[in-house]
Coordinates of C-alpha atoms in Angstrom, one line a residue:
M1 CA 16.5 41.0 -13.0
F2 CA 14.0 40.6 -10.1
Y3 CA 10.4 41.8 -10.0
R4 CA 7.3 41.3 -7.8
E5 CA 4.2 39.6 -9.2
N6 CA 1.2 38.4 -7.1
G7 CA 3.2 38.7 -3.9
Q8 CA 6.1 36.6 -5.2
F9 CA 9.5 37.5 -6.4
K10 CA 10.4 36.3 -9.9
T11 CA 13.2 36.7 -12.3
S12 CA 13.1 37.9 -15.9
Y13 CA 15.6 36.7 -18.4
R14 CA 17.1 39.1 -20.9
K15 CA 18.6 37.8 -24.1
D16 CA 21.0 40.6 -24.3
M17 CA 22.7 39.2 -21.2
Q18 CA 24.2 36.5 -23.4
I19 CA 25.5 38.9 -26.1
F20 CA 28.9 39.3 -24.5
P21 CA 29.8 35.6 -24.2
V22 CA 28.6 35.0 -27.8
V23 CA 30.7 37.9 -29.1
Q24 CA 33.6 36.7 -27.0
D25 CA 33.4 33.2 -28.5
R26 CA 33.3 34.7 -32.0
W27 CA 36.4 36.8 -31.3
V28 CA 38.2 33.7 -30.0
I29 CA 37.3 31.7 -33.0
G30 CA 38.3 34.5 -35.3
A31 CA 41.7 34.8 -33.5
L32 CA 42.3 31.1 -33.9
V33 CA 41.5 31.2 -37.6
L34 CA 43.8 34.2 -38.1
A35 CA 46.6 32.4 -36.2
A36 CA 46.0 29.2 -38.2
A37 CA 46.2 31.2 -41.5
V38 CA 49.1 33.5 -40.7
L39 CA 51.3 32.2 -37.8
V40 CA 51.1 28.4 -38.5
P41 CA 52.6 28.5 -42.0
M42 CA 55.3 30.8 -40.8
L43 CA 56.3 28.8 -37.7
A44 CA 55.4 25.2 -38.3
S45 CA 58.0 22.8 -39.8
D46 CA 57.4 20.8 -43.0
Y47 CA 56.9 17.6 -40.9
L48 CA 54.3 19.2 -38.7
L49 CA 52.4 20.5 -41.8
K50 CA 52.6 17.3 -43.8
A51 CA 52.2 14.6 -41.1
I52 CA 49.8 16.3 -38.6
L53 CA 48.1 19.4 -39.8
L54 CA 47.2 18.2 -43.3
P55 CA 45.5 15.0 -42.3
F56 CA 43.9 16.8 -39.3
L57 CA 42.2 19.4 -41.6
I58 CA 41.1 16.9 -44.3
L59 CA 39.7 14.4 -41.7
A60 CA 38.0 17.2 -39.9
I61 CA 36.2 18.1 -43.2
A62 CA 35.2 14.5 -43.7
A63 CA 34.0 14.3 -40.0
I64 CA 31.8 17.3 -40.6
G65 CA 30.1 15.4 -43.4
V66 CA 29.6 12.3 -41.3
N67 CA 28.3 14.4 -38.4
I68 CA 25.6 15.9 -40.5
L69 CA 24.3 12.5 -41.4
V70 CA 24.9 10.7 -38.1
G71 CA 24.8 13.4 -35.5
Y72 CA 22.2 15.8 -36.9
C73 CA 19.9 13.4 -38.9
G74 CA 20.4 10.3 -36.9
Q75 CA 21.2 8.0 -39.9
I76 CA 24.0 5.5 -39.1
S77 CA 26.5 5.2 -41.9
L78 CA 29.4 2.9 -42.3
G79 CA 30.2 3.8 -45.9
S80 CA 32.0 7.1 -45.5
G81 CA 35.2 5.6 -46.8
A82 CA 33.4 4.7 -50.0
F83 CA 32.1 8.2 -50.5
M84 CA 35.7 9.5 -50.0
A85 CA 36.9 7.1 -52.7
V86 CA 34.1 8.2 -55.1
G87 CA 35.1 11.8 -54.6
A88 CA 38.8 11.0 -55.1
Y89 CA 38.4 8.9 -58.3
A90 CA 35.7 11.1 -59.8
A91 CA 37.9 14.2 -59.3
Y92 CA 40.8 12.3 -60.9
N93 CA 38.8 11.3 -63.9
F94 CA 37.5 14.9 -64.4
L95 CA 41.2 16.1 -64.2
V96 CA 42.5 13.6 -66.8
R97 CA 39.6 13.6 -69.2
V98 CA 38.5 17.3 -69.2
E99 CA 41.3 19.6 -70.3
G100 CA 41.8 22.9 -68.6
L101 CA 39.3 22.2 -65.7
P102 CA 40.3 24.3 -62.6
L103 CA 41.4 22.4 -59.6
I104 CA 38.7 23.8 -57.3
V105 CA 36.0 22.9 -59.8
T106 CA 37.5 19.4 -60.1
L107 CA 37.4 18.8 -56.4
L108 CA 33.8 20.1 -56.1
L109 CA 32.7 17.9 -59.0
G110 CA 34.2 14.9 -57.2
G111 CA 31.9 15.9 -54.3
V112 CA 28.9 16.1 -56.6
C113 CA 29.5 12.6 -57.8
A114 CA 29.9 11.4 -54.2
A115 CA 26.6 13.1 -53.4
A116 CA 24.8 11.2 -56.2
V117 CA 26.2 7.9 -55.0
G118 CA 25.2 8.9 -51.4
I119 CA 21.6 9.5 -52.5
L120 CA 21.6 6.1 -54.3
F121 CA 22.7 4.2 -51.2
G122 CA 20.6 6.5 -48.9
I123 CA 17.4 5.3 -50.5
P124 CA 17.2 2.2 -48.2
S125 CA 17.0 4.7 -45.2
L126 CA 13.4 5.3 -46.3
R127 CA 12.5 1.8 -45.2
V128 CA 15.2 0.6 -42.7
R129 CA 16.9 2.2 -39.8
G130 CA 19.5 1.4 -37.1
L131 CA 21.6 -1.7 -37.6
Y132 CA 19.9 -2.5 -40.9
L133 CA 20.8 0.9 -42.3
A134 CA 24.4 0.5 -41.1
V135 CA 24.6 -2.7 -43.1
A136 CA 23.1 -1.1 -46.1
T137 CA 25.6 1.7 -46.1
L138 CA 28.4 -0.8 -45.4
A139 CA 27.4 -2.4 -48.7
A140 CA 28.5 0.8 -50.4
Q141 CA 32.0 0.3 -49.1
F142 CA 32.4 -3.2 -50.6
V143 CA 30.7 -2.2 -53.9
C144 CA 33.0 0.8 -54.4
D145 CA 36.1 -1.1 -53.3
W146 CA 35.3 -3.8 -56.0
A147 CA 34.5 -1.2 -58.7
F148 CA 37.6 0.8 -58.3
L149 CA 39.8 -2.3 -58.1
R150 CA 38.3 -4.2 -61.0
I151 CA 36.9 -1.6 -63.5
K152 CA 40.1 -0.2 -65.1
W153 CA 38.3 2.9 -66.5
F154 CA 38.2 4.5 -63.1
T155 CA 42.0 4.3 -62.9
N156 CA 42.5 5.4 -66.5
H157 CA 43.6 1.8 -67.4
S158 CA 46.6 2.0 -65.0
T159 CA 48.5 -1.3 -65.0
S160 CA 49.5 -1.0 -61.3
G161 CA 46.0 -0.1 -60.1
S162 CA 47.2 3.1 -58.5
V163 CA 46.8 6.6 -59.8
S164 CA 48.7 9.8 -59.2
V165 CA 48.3 13.5 -59.8
G166 CA 51.0 16.0 -60.8
Q167 CA 51.5 19.6 -59.7
L168 CA 48.4 21.3 -58.4
N169 CA 47.5 24.7 -59.6
V170 CA 44.7 26.9 -58.2
F171 CA 44.0 29.9 -60.6
G172 CA 47.8 30.4 -61.2
W173 CA 48.9 29.6 -57.7
N174 CA 51.2 26.6 -57.7
V175 CA 50.3 24.5 -54.7
D176 CA 53.6 22.6 -54.2
T177 CA 55.0 23.4 -50.8
P178 CA 53.6 21.9 -47.5
A179 CA 52.5 25.4 -46.4
D180 CA 50.6 25.9 -49.7
R181 CA 48.8 22.6 -49.3
Y182 CA 48.0 23.4 -45.7
L183 CA 46.5 26.8 -46.7
L184 CA 44.4 25.2 -49.4
C185 CA 43.0 22.6 -47.0
L186 CA 42.5 25.3 -44.3
G187 CA 40.4 27.3 -46.8
F188 CA 38.2 24.3 -47.5
A189 CA 37.8 23.5 -43.8
I190 CA 36.7 27.1 -43.0
V191 CA 34.2 27.2 -45.8
F192 CA 32.7 23.8 -45.0
A193 CA 32.5 24.5 -41.3
L194 CA 30.6 27.7 -41.9
L195 CA 28.4 26.0 -44.5
A196 CA 27.5 23.2 -42.1
K197 CA 27.0 25.6 -39.2
N198 CA 24.5 27.6 -41.2
L199 CA 22.8 24.6 -42.6
V200 CA 22.0 23.0 -39.3
R201 CA 20.5 26.3 -38.1
S202 CA 18.3 26.6 -41.2
A203 CA 14.9 25.0 -41.8
I204 CA 16.4 21.9 -43.4
G205 CA 18.7 21.5 -40.4
R206 CA 15.7 21.6 -38.0
E207 CA 14.1 18.9 -40.2
W208 CA 17.1 16.7 -39.9
M209 CA 17.1 17.0 -36.1
A210 CA 13.3 16.3 -36.0
I211 CA 13.9 13.1 -38.0
R212 CA 16.7 12.2 -35.6
D213 CA 14.7 12.8 -32.4
M214 CA 11.5 11.1 -33.5
D215 CA 10.7 10.5 -37.2
V216 CA 7.1 9.5 -36.6
A217 CA 6.3 12.7 -34.8
A218 CA 8.2 14.7 -37.5
T219 CA 6.0 13.1 -40.1
V220 CA 2.9 14.0 -38.2
I221 CA 3.8 17.7 -38.1
G222 CA 4.4 17.8 -41.8
I223 CA 8.1 17.0 -42.3
R224 CA 8.8 14.8 -45.3
P225 CA 11.1 12.0 -44.2
M226 CA 12.2 11.2 -47.8
Y227 CA 13.3 14.8 -48.5
A228 CA 15.0 15.2 -45.1
K229 CA 16.9 11.9 -45.2
L230 CA 18.0 12.1 -48.8
T231 CA 19.2 15.7 -48.4
A232 CA 21.2 14.7 -45.4
F233 CA 22.8 11.9 -47.4
A234 CA 23.5 14.2 -50.3
V235 CA 25.1 17.0 -48.2
S236 CA 27.0 14.6 -46.1
S237 CA 28.3 12.6 -49.1
F238 CA 29.2 15.9 -50.9
I239 CA 31.4 17.1 -48.1
V240 CA 32.9 13.6 -47.5
G241 CA 33.6 13.4 -51.3
V242 CA 35.4 16.7 -51.4
A243 CA 37.4 15.6 -48.3
G244 CA 38.3 12.3 -50.2
A245 CA 39.5 14.3 -53.2
L246 CA 41.6 16.5 -51.0
W247 CA 43.0 13.4 -49.2
A248 CA 44.0 11.9 -52.6
F249 CA 45.2 15.1 -54.4
V250 CA 46.7 17.1 -51.6
F251 CA 47.8 14.7 -48.9
L252 CA 48.6 11.4 -50.8
G253 CA 49.4 12.5 -54.3
S254 CA 49.3 8.8 -55.4
W255 CA 46.8 6.3 -54.1
E256 CA 44.9 3.1 -54.6
P257 CA 41.5 1.8 -53.4
A258 CA 43.1 0.5 -50.1
A259 CA 43.5 4.1 -49.1
F260 CA 39.7 4.3 -48.6
S261 CA 39.0 1.0 -47.0
V262 CA 36.4 0.2 -44.4
D263 CA 38.9 1.2 -41.7
R264 CA 38.6 4.8 -42.9
S265 CA 34.8 4.6 -42.5
F266 CA 35.2 3.4 -38.9
Q267 CA 37.9 6.0 -38.2
L268 CA 35.5 8.8 -39.3
L269 CA 32.7 7.4 -37.1
F270 CA 35.1 7.3 -34.2
M271 CA 36.0 10.9 -34.7
V272 CA 32.3 11.9 -34.6
I273 CA 31.6 9.9 -31.5
I274 CA 34.7 11.0 -29.6
G275 CA 34.4 14.6 -30.7
G276 CA 30.7 14.9 -30.2
L277 CA 27.5 14.0 -32.1
G278 CA 25.7 17.0 -33.4
S279 CA 28.6 19.4 -33.0
I280 CA 30.7 21.1 -35.7
M281 CA 33.5 22.0 -33.2
G282 CA 33.5 18.4 -32.1
C283 CA 34.5 17.3 -35.6
F284 CA 37.8 19.2 -35.2
M285 CA 38.3 17.9 -31.7
G286 CA 37.7 14.3 -32.8
A287 CA 40.0 14.7 -35.8
A288 CA 42.8 16.2 -33.7
F289 CA 42.4 13.4 -31.1
I290 CA 42.5 10.6 -33.8
V291 CA 45.5 12.2 -35.6
V292 CA 47.6 13.1 -32.5
L293 CA 46.9 10.0 -30.3
P294 CA 48.9 7.5 -32.6
I295 CA 51.8 9.8 -32.8
F296 CA 51.8 10.3 -29.0
L297 CA 51.6 6.5 -28.3
N298 CA 54.4 5.8 -30.8
Q299 CA 56.6 8.2 -28.8
F300 CA 55.3 7.5 -25.2
L301 CA 55.0 3.8 -25.1
P302 CA 58.6 2.9 -26.2
W303 CA 59.8 5.5 -23.7
M304 CA 57.8 3.9 -20.9
G305 CA 59.1 0.5 -21.9
S306 CA 62.7 1.8 -21.7
V307 CA 62.0 3.2 -18.2
V308 CA 60.9 -0.3 -16.9
N309 CA 63.5 -2.2 -19.1
M310 CA 60.8 -3.6 -21.4
E311 CA 60.9 -3.6 -25.2
I312 CA 57.6 -2.6 -26.7
S313 CA 57.2 -3.6 -30.4
T314 CA 55.4 -1.6 -33.1
A315 CA 52.6 -4.2 -33.2
A316 CA 52.0 -3.8 -29.4
V317 CA 51.7 0.0 -30.0
A318 CA 49.2 -0.5 -32.8
H319 CA 47.1 -2.9 -30.6
T320 CA 47.3 -0.5 -27.7
E321 CA 46.0 2.2 -30.0
I322 CA 43.0 0.1 -31.0
M323 CA 42.2 -0.8 -27.4
I324 CA 42.3 2.8 -26.3
F325 CA 40.0 3.9 -29.1
G326 CA 37.5 1.1 -28.1
A327 CA 37.6 2.0 -24.5
L328 CA 37.2 5.7 -25.2
I329 CA 34.2 5.1 -27.5
V330 CA 32.5 2.9 -24.8
W331 CA 33.2 5.6 -22.2
F332 CA 31.9 8.5 -24.2
L333 CA 28.8 6.6 -25.2
I334 CA 28.0 5.8 -21.6
V335 CA 29.3 8.8 -19.6
E336 CA 29.2 11.7 -22.1
P337 CA 27.4 10.9 -25.4
H338 CA 28.1 14.4 -26.7
G339 CA 31.8 13.9 -26.6
L340 CA 34.7 16.3 -26.2
A341 CA 32.6 19.2 -27.4
R342 CA 30.3 18.9 -24.5
L343 CA 33.2 18.6 -22.0
W344 CA 34.6 21.8 -23.5
S345 CA 31.3 23.6 -23.2
V346 CA 30.9 22.6 -19.6
G347 CA 34.4 23.7 -18.9
K348 CA 33.7 27.1 -20.4
Q349 CA 30.6 27.6 -18.3
K350 CA 32.4 26.7 -15.1
L351 CA 35.2 29.2 -15.9
R352 CA 32.6 31.9 -16.6
L353 CA 31.1 31.4 -13.1
W354 CA 34.4 30.8 -11.3
P355 CA 35.1 31.4 -8.4
F356 CA 31.4 31.6 -7.5
P357 CA 29.4 28.4 -7.7
H358 CA 26.2 30.0 -8.8

């Protein structure tokens, strides 16, 4: 809206001009959630649900937890796989040692134990940062791997070192089919996405971002670094721990410590970088990319090899996958640090203005 002041034309910005795009985005997200809850279980095959959608949802939940710590609070962590393992084994011990405990409570208690361990290993963040903090969190990975492999109490004295869970039941609902497992994970994903979105908009979320941008200035204006960093570690580890329990109970069913190795920690960090640091939607984009890309390469590269009369082995496909991940991480860090979420946002803005350039 234009108006004249002191002989010059100026524009006034009205906040209500942005109401329609915001409402439109909410309608789109609501429609996607409704389709995911109603249409996908009806139309998707068992293979699609078990091999693609289940790991996508659980890894997206874990990526949300990592993004809170790395993207919003700026604390580099390489121990996410350890926190997933803590959540899985803690939930397993609650299940076998406390009779009659509901499954949802069991999974959440696994997250609480992971939060406690996350706070313990987050204490070094009060003194160190950057690469030194990454090494300190990496120590959590090796400590947890050793503990779950050597201390038999965590595995209920299993002779093979692996543990398993039986039929899952949620308040009388037998979660046995792939569609049931998918709906359970979808419910957790929606709840944690809403929780994280509201947390980062709250006062504690603003404190996390202030610590991320400049911790010295944040301290000067009255923000307590110890409180902000440890709460970020606690919330992040809680969400990652619940994701680890879901990964073990719902997706694997039977697992051992190798299921939560350091490769899992790097995988979650790659999701956050590719999807977008400081973006909840980017967590889902990064998880989808990480889950779908190996399946695409396993189908596409052998086909390309057959076209040019060249045999491509499984090892070559695995090495190509690692090289593509590395190249994409370097590209995103240099060209677009905010990842796929930023590219999606820019694309939406251009479509709203199209065909007019301004």
